[in-house]
Short mmCIF file of C-alpha atoms and ligand atoms in Angstrom, two decimals:
data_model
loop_
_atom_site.label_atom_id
_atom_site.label_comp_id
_atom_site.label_asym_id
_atom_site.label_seq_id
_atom_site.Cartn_x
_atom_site.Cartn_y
_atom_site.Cartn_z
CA UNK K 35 -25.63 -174.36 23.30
CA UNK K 36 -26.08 -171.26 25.71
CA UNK K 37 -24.80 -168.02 24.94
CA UNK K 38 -23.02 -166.93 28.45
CA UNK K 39 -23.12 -163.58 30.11
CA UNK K 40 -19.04 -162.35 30.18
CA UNK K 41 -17.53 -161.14 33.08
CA UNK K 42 -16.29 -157.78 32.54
CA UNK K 43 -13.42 -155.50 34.41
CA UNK K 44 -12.86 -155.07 37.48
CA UNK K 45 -14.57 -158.09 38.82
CA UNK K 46 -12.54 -159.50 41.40
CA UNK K 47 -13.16 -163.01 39.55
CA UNK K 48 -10.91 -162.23 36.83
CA UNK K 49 -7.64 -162.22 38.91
CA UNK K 50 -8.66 -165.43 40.61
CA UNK K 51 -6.16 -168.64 39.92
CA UNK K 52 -8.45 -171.70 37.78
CA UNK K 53 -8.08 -174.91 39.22
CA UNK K 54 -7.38 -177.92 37.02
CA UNK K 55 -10.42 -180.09 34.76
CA UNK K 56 -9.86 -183.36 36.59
CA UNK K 57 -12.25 -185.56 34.14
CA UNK K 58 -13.04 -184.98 30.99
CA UNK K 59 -17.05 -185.42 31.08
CA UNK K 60 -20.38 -184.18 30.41
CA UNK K 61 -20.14 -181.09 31.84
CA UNK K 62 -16.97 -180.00 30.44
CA UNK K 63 -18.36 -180.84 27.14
CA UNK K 64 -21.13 -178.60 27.60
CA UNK K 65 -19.30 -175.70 29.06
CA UNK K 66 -16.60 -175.88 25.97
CA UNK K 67 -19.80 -175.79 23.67
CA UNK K 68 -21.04 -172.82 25.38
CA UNK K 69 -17.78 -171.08 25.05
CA UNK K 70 -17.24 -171.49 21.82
CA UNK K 71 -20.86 -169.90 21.27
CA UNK K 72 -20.06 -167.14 23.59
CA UNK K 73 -16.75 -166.54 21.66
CA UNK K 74 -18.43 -166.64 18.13
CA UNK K 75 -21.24 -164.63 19.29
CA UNK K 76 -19.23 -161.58 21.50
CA UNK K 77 -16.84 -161.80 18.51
CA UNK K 78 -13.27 -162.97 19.55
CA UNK K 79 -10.89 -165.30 18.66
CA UNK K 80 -10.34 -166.78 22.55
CA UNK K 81 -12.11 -167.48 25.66
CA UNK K 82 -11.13 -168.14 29.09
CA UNK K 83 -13.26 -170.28 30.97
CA UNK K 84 -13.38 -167.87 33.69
CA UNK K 85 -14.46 -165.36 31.23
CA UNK K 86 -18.15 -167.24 32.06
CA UNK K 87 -17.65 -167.33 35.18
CA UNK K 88 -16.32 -171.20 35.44
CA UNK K 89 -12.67 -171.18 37.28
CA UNK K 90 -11.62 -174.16 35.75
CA UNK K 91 -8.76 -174.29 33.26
CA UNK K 92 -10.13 -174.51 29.80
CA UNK K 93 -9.96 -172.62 26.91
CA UNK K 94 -11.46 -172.28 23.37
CA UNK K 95 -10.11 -170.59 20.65
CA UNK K 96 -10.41 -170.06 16.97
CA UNK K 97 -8.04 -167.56 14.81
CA UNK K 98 -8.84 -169.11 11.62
CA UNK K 99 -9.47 -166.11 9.01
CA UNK K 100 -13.58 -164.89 8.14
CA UNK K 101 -12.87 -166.61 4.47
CA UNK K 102 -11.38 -169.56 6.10
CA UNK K 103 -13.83 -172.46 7.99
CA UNK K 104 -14.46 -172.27 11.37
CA UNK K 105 -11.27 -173.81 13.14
CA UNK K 106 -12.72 -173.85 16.95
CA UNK K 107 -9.99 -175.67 19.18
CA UNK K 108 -10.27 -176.46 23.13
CA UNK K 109 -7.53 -176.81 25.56
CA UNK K 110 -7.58 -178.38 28.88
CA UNK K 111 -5.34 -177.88 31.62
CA UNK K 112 -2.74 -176.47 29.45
CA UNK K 113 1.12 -175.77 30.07
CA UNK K 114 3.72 -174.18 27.96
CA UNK K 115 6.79 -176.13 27.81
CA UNK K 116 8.81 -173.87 25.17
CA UNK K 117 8.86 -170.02 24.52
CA UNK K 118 11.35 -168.56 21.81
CA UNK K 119 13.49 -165.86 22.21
CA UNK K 120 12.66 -164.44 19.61
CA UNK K 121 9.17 -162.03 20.01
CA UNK K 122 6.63 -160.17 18.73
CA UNK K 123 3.96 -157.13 19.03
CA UNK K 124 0.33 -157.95 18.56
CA UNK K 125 -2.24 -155.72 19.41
CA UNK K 126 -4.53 -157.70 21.69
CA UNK K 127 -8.03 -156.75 23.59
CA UNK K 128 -10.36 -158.85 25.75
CA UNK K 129 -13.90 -159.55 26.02
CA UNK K 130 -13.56 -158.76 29.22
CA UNK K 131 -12.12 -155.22 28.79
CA UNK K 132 -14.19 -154.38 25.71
CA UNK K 133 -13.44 -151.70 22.81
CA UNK K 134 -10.27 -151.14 25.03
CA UNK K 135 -7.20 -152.46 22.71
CA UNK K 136 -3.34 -151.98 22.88
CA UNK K 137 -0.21 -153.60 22.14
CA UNK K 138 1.74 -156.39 23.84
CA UNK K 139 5.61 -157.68 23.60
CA UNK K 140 5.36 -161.89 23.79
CA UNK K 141 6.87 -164.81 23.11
CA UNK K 142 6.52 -164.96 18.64
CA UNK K 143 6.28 -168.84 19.49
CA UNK K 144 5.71 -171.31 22.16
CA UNK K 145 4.66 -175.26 22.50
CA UNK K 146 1.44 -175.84 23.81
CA UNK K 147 0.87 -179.53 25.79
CA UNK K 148 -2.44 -179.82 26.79
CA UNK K 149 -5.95 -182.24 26.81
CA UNK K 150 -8.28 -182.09 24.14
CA UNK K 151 -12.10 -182.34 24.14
CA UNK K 152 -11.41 -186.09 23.54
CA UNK K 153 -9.68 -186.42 26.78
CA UNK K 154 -6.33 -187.40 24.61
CA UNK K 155 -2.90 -185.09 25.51
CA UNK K 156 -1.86 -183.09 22.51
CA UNK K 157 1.05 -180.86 21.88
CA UNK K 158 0.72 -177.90 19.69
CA UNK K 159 3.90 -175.40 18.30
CA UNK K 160 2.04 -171.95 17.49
CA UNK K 161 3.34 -168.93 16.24
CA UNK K 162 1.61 -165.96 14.96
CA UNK K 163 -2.38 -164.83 16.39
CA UNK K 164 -2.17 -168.57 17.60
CA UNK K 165 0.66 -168.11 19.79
CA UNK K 166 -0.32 -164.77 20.96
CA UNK K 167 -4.13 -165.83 21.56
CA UNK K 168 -2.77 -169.05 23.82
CA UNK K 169 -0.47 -166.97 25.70
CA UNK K 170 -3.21 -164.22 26.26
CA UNK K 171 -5.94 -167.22 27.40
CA UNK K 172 -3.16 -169.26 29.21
CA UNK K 173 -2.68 -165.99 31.30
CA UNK K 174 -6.58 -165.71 31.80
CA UNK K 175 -6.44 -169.17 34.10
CA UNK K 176 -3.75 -168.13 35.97
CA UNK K 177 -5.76 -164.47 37.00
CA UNK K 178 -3.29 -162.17 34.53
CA UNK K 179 -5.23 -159.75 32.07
CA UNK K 180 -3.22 -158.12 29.00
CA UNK K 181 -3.37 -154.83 30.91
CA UNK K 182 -0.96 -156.29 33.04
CA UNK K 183 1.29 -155.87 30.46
CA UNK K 184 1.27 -152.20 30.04
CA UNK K 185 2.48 -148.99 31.97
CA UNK K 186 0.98 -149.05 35.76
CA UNK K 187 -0.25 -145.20 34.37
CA UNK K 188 -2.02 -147.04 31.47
CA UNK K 189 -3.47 -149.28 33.30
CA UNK K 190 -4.90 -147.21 35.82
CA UNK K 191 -6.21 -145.28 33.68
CA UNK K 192 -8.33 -148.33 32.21
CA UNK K 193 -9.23 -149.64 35.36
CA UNK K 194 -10.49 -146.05 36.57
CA UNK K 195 -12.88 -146.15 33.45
CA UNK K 196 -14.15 -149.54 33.66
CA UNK K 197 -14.93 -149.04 37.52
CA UNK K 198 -17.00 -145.99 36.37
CA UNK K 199 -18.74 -147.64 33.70
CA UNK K 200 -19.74 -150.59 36.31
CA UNK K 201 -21.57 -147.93 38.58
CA UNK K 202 -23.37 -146.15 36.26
CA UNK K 203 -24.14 -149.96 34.80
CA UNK K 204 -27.45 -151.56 36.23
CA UNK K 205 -26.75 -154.88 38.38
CA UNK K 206 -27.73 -158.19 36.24
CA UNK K 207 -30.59 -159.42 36.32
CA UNK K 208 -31.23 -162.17 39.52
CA UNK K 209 -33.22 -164.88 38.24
CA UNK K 210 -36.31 -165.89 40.84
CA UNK K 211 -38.20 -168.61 42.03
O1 LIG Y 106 -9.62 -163.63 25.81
C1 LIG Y 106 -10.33 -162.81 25.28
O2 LIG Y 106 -10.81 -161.92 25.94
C2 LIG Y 106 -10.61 -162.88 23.80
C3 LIG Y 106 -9.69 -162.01 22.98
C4 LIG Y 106 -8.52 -162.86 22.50
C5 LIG Y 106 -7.34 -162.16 21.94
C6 LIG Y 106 -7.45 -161.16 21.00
C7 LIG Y 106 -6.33 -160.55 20.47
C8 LIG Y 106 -5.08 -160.95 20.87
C9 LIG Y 106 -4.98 -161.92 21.83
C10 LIG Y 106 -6.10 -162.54 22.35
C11 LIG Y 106 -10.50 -161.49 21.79
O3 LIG Y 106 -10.96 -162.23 21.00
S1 LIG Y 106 -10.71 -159.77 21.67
C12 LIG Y 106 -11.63 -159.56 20.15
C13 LIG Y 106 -10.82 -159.79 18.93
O4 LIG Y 106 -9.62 -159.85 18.98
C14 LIG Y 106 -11.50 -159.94 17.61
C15 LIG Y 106 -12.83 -159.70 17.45
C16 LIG Y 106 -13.43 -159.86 16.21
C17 LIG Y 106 -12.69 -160.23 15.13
C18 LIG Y 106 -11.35 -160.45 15.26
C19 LIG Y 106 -10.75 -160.30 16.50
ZN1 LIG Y 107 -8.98 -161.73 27.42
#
């Protein structure tokens, strides 16, 4: 398993559109297991796929409590079929907007259909973190950050500092050869 570099605010590739995991294989296996090391490692409780850099739509996630075992879940190509009327405030951040964290009005509860890691459909009702953290990585594949979500005066106020960080940030190292 490979610990993968995150891609951070305001790279363009965040707000690009995933395209859908047509066959469960190898590869997607792999990338799922990288992921989930990424996510344990950064820490969070959800990854996009394009989060690494992959625009495909897959996501890990694992909001199981630190004195509960590790609960790490993957969904491919998922959908929401259901949203309640009823919702709730979380505060939320990113991995890819880091130490920046405010709160968001969603959904308390929706149903989940998507394709697991063993290439069989499953349906999941969430409510709670779980809910909140689908909805937040759901948005991630279709190019939607929880920024989004706030004031257009909040939000360009975190965009102004995370453009400033990335100059004064040195470029990644290119590997050679
Ligand atoms: O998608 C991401 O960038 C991951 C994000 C998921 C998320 C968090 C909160 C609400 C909705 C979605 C994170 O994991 S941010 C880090 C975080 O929440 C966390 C970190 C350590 C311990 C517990 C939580
Ligand atoms: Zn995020």
């Amino acid at each position: 398993m490979t610990i993968r570099p995150l891609i951070i605010l305001p790279d363009p590739v965040l707000r690009q559109v995933s395209r859908p995991v047509e066959r469960v294989d190898d590869a997607v296996r792999k990338l799922a297991d990288d992921m989930l090391e990424t996510m344990y490692d950064a820490p969070g409780i959800g990854l996009a796929a394009i989060q690494v850099g992959e625009p495909i739509r897959m996501l890990v996630l694992d909001v199981a409590d630190k004195d509960e075992a590790k609960n790490p879940q993957v969904f491919i190509n998922p959908e929401i079929l259901t949203r309640s009327q009823e919702t709730n405030v979380h505060e939320e951040g990113c991995l890819s907007i880091p130490d920046y964290y405010a709160e968001v009005e969603r959904p308390a509860g929706v149903t989940v259909k998507a394709i697991g890691l063993d290439g069989k459909e499953k349906v999941v009702e969430a409510d709670g973190i779980l809910a909140t953290c689908l909805q937040h990585e759901i948005d991630h594949l279709n190019g939607v950050l929880f920024i989004d979500y706030l004031s257009k005066l909040k939000r360009d106020m975190v965009v102004r500092r995370f453009r400033k960080l990335a100059k004064d940030r040195p470029p990644p190292a290119r590997m050679v050869g």
